[in-house]
mmCIF file of C-alpha atoms in Angstrom:
data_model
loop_
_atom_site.group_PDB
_atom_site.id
_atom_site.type_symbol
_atom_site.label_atom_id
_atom_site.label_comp_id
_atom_site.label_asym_id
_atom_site.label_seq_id
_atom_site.Cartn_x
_atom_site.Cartn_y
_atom_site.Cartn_z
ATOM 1 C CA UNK D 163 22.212 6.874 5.567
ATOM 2 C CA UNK D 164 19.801 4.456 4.174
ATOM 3 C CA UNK D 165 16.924 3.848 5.998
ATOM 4 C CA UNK D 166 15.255 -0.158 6.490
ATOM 5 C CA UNK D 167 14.473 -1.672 3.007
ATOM 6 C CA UNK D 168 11.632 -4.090 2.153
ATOM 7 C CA UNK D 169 11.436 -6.132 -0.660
ATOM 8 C CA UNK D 170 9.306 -6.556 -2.973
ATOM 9 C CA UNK D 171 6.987 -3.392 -2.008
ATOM 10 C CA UNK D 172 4.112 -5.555 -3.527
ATOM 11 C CA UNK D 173 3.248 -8.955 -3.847
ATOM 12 C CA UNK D 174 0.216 -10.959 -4.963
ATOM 13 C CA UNK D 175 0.495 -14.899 -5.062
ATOM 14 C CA UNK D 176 -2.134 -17.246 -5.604
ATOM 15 C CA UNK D 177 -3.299 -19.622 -2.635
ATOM 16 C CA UNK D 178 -0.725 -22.213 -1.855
ATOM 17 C CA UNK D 179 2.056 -20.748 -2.962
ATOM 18 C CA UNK D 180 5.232 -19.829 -1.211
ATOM 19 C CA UNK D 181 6.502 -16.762 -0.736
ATOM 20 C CA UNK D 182 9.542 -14.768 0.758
ATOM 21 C CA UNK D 183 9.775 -10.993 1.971
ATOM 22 C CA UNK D 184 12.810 -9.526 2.487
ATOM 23 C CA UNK D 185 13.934 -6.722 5.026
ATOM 24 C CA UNK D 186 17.185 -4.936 4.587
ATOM 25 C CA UNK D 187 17.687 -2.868 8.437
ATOM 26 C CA UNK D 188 19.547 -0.053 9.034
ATOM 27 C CA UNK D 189 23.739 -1.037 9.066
ATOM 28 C CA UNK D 190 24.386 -1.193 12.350
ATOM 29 C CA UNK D 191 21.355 -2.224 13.941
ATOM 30 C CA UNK D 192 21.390 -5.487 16.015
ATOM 31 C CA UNK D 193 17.718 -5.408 16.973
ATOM 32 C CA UNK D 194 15.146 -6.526 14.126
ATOM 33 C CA UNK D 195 11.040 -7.045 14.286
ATOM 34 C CA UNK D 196 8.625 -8.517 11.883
ATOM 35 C CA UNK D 197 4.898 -7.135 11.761
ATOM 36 C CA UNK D 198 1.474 -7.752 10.210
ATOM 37 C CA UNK D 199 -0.603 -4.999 10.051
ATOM 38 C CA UNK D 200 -4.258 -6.174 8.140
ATOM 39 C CA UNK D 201 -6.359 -3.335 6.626
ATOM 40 C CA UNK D 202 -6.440 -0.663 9.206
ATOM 41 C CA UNK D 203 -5.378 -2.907 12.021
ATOM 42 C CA UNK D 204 -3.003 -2.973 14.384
ATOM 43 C CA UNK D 205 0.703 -3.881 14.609
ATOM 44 C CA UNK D 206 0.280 -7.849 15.250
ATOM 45 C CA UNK D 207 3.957 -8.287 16.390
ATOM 46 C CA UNK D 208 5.770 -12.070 14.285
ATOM 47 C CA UNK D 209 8.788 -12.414 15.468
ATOM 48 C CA UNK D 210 12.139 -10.442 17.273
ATOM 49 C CA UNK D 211 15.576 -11.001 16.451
ATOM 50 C CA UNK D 212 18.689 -10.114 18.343
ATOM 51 C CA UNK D 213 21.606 -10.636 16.040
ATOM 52 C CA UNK D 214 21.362 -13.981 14.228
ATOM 53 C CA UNK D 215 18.703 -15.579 16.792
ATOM 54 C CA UNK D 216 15.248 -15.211 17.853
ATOM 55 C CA UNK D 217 14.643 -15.103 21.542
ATOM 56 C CA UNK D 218 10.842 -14.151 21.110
ATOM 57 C CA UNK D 219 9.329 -15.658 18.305
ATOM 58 C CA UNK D 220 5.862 -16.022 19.684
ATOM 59 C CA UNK D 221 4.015 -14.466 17.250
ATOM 60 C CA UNK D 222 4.140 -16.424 14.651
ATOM 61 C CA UNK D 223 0.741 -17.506 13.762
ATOM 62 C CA UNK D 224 1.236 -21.027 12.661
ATOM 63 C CA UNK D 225 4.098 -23.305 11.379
ATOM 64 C CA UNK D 226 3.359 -22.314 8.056
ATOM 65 C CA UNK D 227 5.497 -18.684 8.780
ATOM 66 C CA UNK D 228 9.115 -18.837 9.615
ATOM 67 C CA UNK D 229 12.315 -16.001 9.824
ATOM 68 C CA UNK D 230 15.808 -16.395 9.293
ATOM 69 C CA UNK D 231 18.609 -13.484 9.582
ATOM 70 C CA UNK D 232 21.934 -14.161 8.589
ATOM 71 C CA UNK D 233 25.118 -12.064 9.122
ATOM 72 C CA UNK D 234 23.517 -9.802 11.528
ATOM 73 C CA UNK D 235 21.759 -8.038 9.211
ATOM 74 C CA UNK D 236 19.325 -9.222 6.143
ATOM 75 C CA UNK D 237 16.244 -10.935 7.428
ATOM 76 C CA UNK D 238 13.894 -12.803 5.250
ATOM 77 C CA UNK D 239 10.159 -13.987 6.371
ATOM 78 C CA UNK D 240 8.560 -17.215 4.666
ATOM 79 C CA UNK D 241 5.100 -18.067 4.305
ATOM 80 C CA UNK D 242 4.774 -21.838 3.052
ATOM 81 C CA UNK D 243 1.062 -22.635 1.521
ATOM 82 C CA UNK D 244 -0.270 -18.790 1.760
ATOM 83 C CA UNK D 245 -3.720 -18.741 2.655
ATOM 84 C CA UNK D 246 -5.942 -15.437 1.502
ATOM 85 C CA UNK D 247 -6.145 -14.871 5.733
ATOM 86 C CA UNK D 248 -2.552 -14.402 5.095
ATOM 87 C CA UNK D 249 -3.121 -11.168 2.957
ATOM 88 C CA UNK D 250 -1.881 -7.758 4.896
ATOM 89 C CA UNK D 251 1.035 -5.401 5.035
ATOM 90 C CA UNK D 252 4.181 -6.816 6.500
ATOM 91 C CA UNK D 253 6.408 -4.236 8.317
ATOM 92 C CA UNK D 254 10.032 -5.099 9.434
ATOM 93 C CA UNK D 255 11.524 -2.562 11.981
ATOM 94 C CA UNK D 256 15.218 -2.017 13.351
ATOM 95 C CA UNK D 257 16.911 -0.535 16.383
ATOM 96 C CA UNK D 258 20.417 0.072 17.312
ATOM 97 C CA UNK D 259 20.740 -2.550 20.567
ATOM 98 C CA UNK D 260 17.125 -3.782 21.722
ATOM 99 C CA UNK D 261 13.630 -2.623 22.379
ATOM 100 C CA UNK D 262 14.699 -0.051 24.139
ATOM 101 C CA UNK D 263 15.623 2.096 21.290
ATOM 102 C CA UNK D 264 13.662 3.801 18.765
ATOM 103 C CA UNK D 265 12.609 1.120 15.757
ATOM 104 C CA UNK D 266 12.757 2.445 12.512
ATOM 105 C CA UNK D 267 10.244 0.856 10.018
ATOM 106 C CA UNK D 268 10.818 -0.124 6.530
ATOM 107 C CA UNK D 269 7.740 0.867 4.275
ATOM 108 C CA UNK D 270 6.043 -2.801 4.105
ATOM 109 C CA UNK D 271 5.834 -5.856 1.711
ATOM 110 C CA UNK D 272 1.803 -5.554 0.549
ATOM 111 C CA UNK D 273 1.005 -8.564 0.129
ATOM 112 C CA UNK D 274 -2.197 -10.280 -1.635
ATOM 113 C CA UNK D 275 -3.633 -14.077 -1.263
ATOM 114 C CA UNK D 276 -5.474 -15.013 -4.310
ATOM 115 C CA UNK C 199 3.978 -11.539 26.517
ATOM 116 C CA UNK C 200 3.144 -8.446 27.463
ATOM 117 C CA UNK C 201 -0.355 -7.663 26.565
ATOM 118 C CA UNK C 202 -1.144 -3.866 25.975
ATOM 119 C CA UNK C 203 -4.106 -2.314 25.570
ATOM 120 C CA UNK C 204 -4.823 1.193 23.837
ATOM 121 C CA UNK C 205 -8.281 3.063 24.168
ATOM 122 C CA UNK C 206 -9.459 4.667 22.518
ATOM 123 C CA UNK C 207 -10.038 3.152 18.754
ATOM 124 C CA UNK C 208 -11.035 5.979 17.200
ATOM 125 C CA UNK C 209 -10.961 9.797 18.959
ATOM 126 C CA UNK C 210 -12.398 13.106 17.093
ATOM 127 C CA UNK C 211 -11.544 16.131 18.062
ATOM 128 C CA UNK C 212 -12.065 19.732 17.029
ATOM 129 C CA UNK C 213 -8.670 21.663 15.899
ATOM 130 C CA UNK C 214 -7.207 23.622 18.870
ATOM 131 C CA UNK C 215 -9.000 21.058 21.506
ATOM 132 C CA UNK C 216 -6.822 18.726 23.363
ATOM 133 C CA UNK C 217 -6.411 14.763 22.522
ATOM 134 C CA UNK C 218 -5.402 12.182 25.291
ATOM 135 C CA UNK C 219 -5.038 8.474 24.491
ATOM 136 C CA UNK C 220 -4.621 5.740 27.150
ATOM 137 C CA UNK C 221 -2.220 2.464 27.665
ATOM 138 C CA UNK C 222 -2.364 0.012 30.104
ATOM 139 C CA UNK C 223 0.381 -2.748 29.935
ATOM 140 C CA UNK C 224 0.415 -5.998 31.863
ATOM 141 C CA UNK C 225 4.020 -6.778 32.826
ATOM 142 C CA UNK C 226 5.515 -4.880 35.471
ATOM 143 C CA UNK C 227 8.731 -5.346 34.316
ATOM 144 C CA UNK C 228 8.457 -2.687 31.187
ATOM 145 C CA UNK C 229 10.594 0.033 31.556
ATOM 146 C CA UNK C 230 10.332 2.106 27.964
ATOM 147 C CA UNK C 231 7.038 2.922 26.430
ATOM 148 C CA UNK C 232 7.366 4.408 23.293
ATOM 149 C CA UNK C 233 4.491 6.137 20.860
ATOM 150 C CA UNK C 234 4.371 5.924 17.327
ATOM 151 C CA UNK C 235 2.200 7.881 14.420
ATOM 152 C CA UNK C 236 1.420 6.619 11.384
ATOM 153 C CA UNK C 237 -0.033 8.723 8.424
ATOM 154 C CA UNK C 238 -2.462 7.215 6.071
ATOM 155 C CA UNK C 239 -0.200 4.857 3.561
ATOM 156 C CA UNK C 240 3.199 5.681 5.826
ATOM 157 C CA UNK C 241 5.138 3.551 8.089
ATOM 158 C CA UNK C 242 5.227 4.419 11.388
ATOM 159 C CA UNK C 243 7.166 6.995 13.659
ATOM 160 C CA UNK C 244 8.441 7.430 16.759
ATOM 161 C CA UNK C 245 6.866 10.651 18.480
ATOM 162 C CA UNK C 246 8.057 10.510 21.989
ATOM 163 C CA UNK C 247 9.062 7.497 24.277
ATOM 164 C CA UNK C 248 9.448 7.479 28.133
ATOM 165 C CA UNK C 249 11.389 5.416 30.381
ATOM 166 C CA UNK C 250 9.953 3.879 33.755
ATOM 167 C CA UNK C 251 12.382 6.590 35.567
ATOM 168 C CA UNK C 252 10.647 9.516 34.954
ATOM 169 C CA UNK C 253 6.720 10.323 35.642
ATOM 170 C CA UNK C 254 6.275 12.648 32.592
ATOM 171 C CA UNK C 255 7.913 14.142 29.610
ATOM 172 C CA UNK C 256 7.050 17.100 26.812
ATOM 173 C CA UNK C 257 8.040 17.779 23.560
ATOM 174 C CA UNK C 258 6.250 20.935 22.349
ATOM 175 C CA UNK C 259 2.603 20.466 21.873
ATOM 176 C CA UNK C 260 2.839 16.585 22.943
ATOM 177 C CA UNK C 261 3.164 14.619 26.207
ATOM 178 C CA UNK C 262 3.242 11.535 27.487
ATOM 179 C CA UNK C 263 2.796 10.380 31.382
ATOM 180 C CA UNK C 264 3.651 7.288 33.578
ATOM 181 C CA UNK C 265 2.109 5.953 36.493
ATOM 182 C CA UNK C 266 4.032 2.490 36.853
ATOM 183 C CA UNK C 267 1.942 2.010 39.852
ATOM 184 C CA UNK C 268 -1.358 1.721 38.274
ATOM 185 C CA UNK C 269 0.215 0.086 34.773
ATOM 186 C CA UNK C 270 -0.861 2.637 32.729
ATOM 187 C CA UNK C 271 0.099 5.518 30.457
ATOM 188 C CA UNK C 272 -1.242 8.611 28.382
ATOM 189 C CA UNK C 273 -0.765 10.582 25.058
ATOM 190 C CA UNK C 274 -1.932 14.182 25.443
ATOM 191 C CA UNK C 275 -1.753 16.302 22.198
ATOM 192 C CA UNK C 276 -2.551 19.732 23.058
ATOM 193 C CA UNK C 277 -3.957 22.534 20.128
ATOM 194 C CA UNK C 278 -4.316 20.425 17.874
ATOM 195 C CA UNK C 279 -3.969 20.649 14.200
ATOM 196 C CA UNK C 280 -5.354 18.692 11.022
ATOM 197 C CA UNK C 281 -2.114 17.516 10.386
ATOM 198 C CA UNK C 282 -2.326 15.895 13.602
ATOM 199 C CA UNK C 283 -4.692 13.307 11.915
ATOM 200 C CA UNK C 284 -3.469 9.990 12.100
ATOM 201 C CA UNK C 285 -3.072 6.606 13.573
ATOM 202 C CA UNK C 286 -1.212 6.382 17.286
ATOM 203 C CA UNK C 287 -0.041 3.032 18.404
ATOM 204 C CA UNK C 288 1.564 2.825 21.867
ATOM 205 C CA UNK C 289 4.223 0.226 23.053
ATOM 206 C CA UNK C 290 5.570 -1.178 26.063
ATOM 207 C CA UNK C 291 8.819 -3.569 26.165
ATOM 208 C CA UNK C 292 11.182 -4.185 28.929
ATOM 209 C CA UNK C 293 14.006 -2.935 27.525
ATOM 210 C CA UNK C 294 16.384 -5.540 27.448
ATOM 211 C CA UNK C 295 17.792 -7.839 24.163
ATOM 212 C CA UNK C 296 15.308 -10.517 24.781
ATOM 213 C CA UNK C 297 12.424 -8.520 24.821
ATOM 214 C CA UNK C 298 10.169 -7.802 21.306
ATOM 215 C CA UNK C 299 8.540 -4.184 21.734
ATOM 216 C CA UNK C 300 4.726 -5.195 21.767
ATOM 217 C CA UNK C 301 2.044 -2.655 20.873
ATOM 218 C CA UNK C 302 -1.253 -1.597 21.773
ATOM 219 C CA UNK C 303 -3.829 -1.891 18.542
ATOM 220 C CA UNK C 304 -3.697 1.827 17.630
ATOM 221 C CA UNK C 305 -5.829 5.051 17.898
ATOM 222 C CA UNK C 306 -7.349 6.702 14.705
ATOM 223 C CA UNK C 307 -7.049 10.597 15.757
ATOM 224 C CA UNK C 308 -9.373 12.652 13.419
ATOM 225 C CA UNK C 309 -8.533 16.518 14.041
ATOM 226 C CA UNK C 310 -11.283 18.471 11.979
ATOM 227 C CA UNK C 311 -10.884 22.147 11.416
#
């Protein structure tokens, strides 16, 4: 079947703006992660949902990021008033039950402050 | 949150030589530690995981060991190959559905021939 989708692949926004990444996860899959990985960095870990909610959303780096996931399935990340610090790859993974399970990654949202 | 931390950053090897990265996690209440490879403009990919039940586990030329004890937990890559070349990122959670998977910040392997 299909694997997790990102949308858009790319992105570049000027400073200020808005924007909205979207991450389609494997059917099936209750478990769903947000990432930011910066030029050969790490895997900063956003936010975790379980279903619909968000029992760990600790890493979300400031007010100005926020995650909603609706049905169970399609989750979307918003960055109010990007900043260019904001510019990195954003990775959204899925497993079947929890973190206990492999996570599959989608390819990324590249996206670029300007 | 569970804090991990992977050393080390970067690790060069010669092809056929062995590689061994190492994890330490903070919460003793993680019970699956996973590792992941990612290829140079590819998304990351489970390898091998291990759950706090067992002390060791192979697949092929990899390994990974536990020792929940001490908090800490190895990648060994034996004979290595160029293909081999890559980033590793290790990850500790504690298994249950209110848990994120958190991971360590990743080991560039560079396996020259």
């Amino acid at each position: 079947g299909a694997g997790v989708s990102q949308s858009p692949s790319n992105k570049v926004t000027e400073k200020g703006k808005d924007v909205e990444l979207r991450c389609d996860p494997i059917s099936g899959h209750t478990a769903l992660y947000w990432y930011r990985q910066s030029l050969g960095q790490g895997l900063e870990f956003l936010i975790y949902f379980q279903g619909n909610s968000a029992p760990d959303k600790s890493g979300l780096p400031s007010d100005r990021f926020s995650a909603e996931r609706t049905g169970g399935s399609v989750s979307t990340l918003t960055i109010q008033r990007t900043q260019q610090e904001d510019s990195a790859v954003y990775l959204c993974a899925s497993s079947y039950t929890g973190a206990n399970t492999e996570a599959f990654f989608g390819q990324g949202t590249r996206l670029t402050v300007v | 949150g569970e804090n991990v931390e992977q050393h080390p950053s970067t690790l060069s090897v010669q092809e056929g030589d062995s590689a061994v990265i190492k994890c330490t996690y903070s919460d003793s209440a993680s019970n699956y530690f996973p590792w992941y490879k990612q290829e140079l403009g590819k998304r990351p990919q489970l390898i091998i995981d291990i759950r706090s039940n067992v002390g060791e586990k192979k697949d092929q030329r990899i390994a990974v060991t536990l020792n929940k004890t001490a908090k800490h937990f190895s990648l060994h890559i034996t004979e290595t190959q160029p293909e081999d070349s890559a980033v590793y990122f290790c990850a500790a959670s504690k298994g249950n559905s209110g848990y994120a998977l958190n991971f360590g910040k990743g080991t560039s392997l560079l396996v020259t021939p």
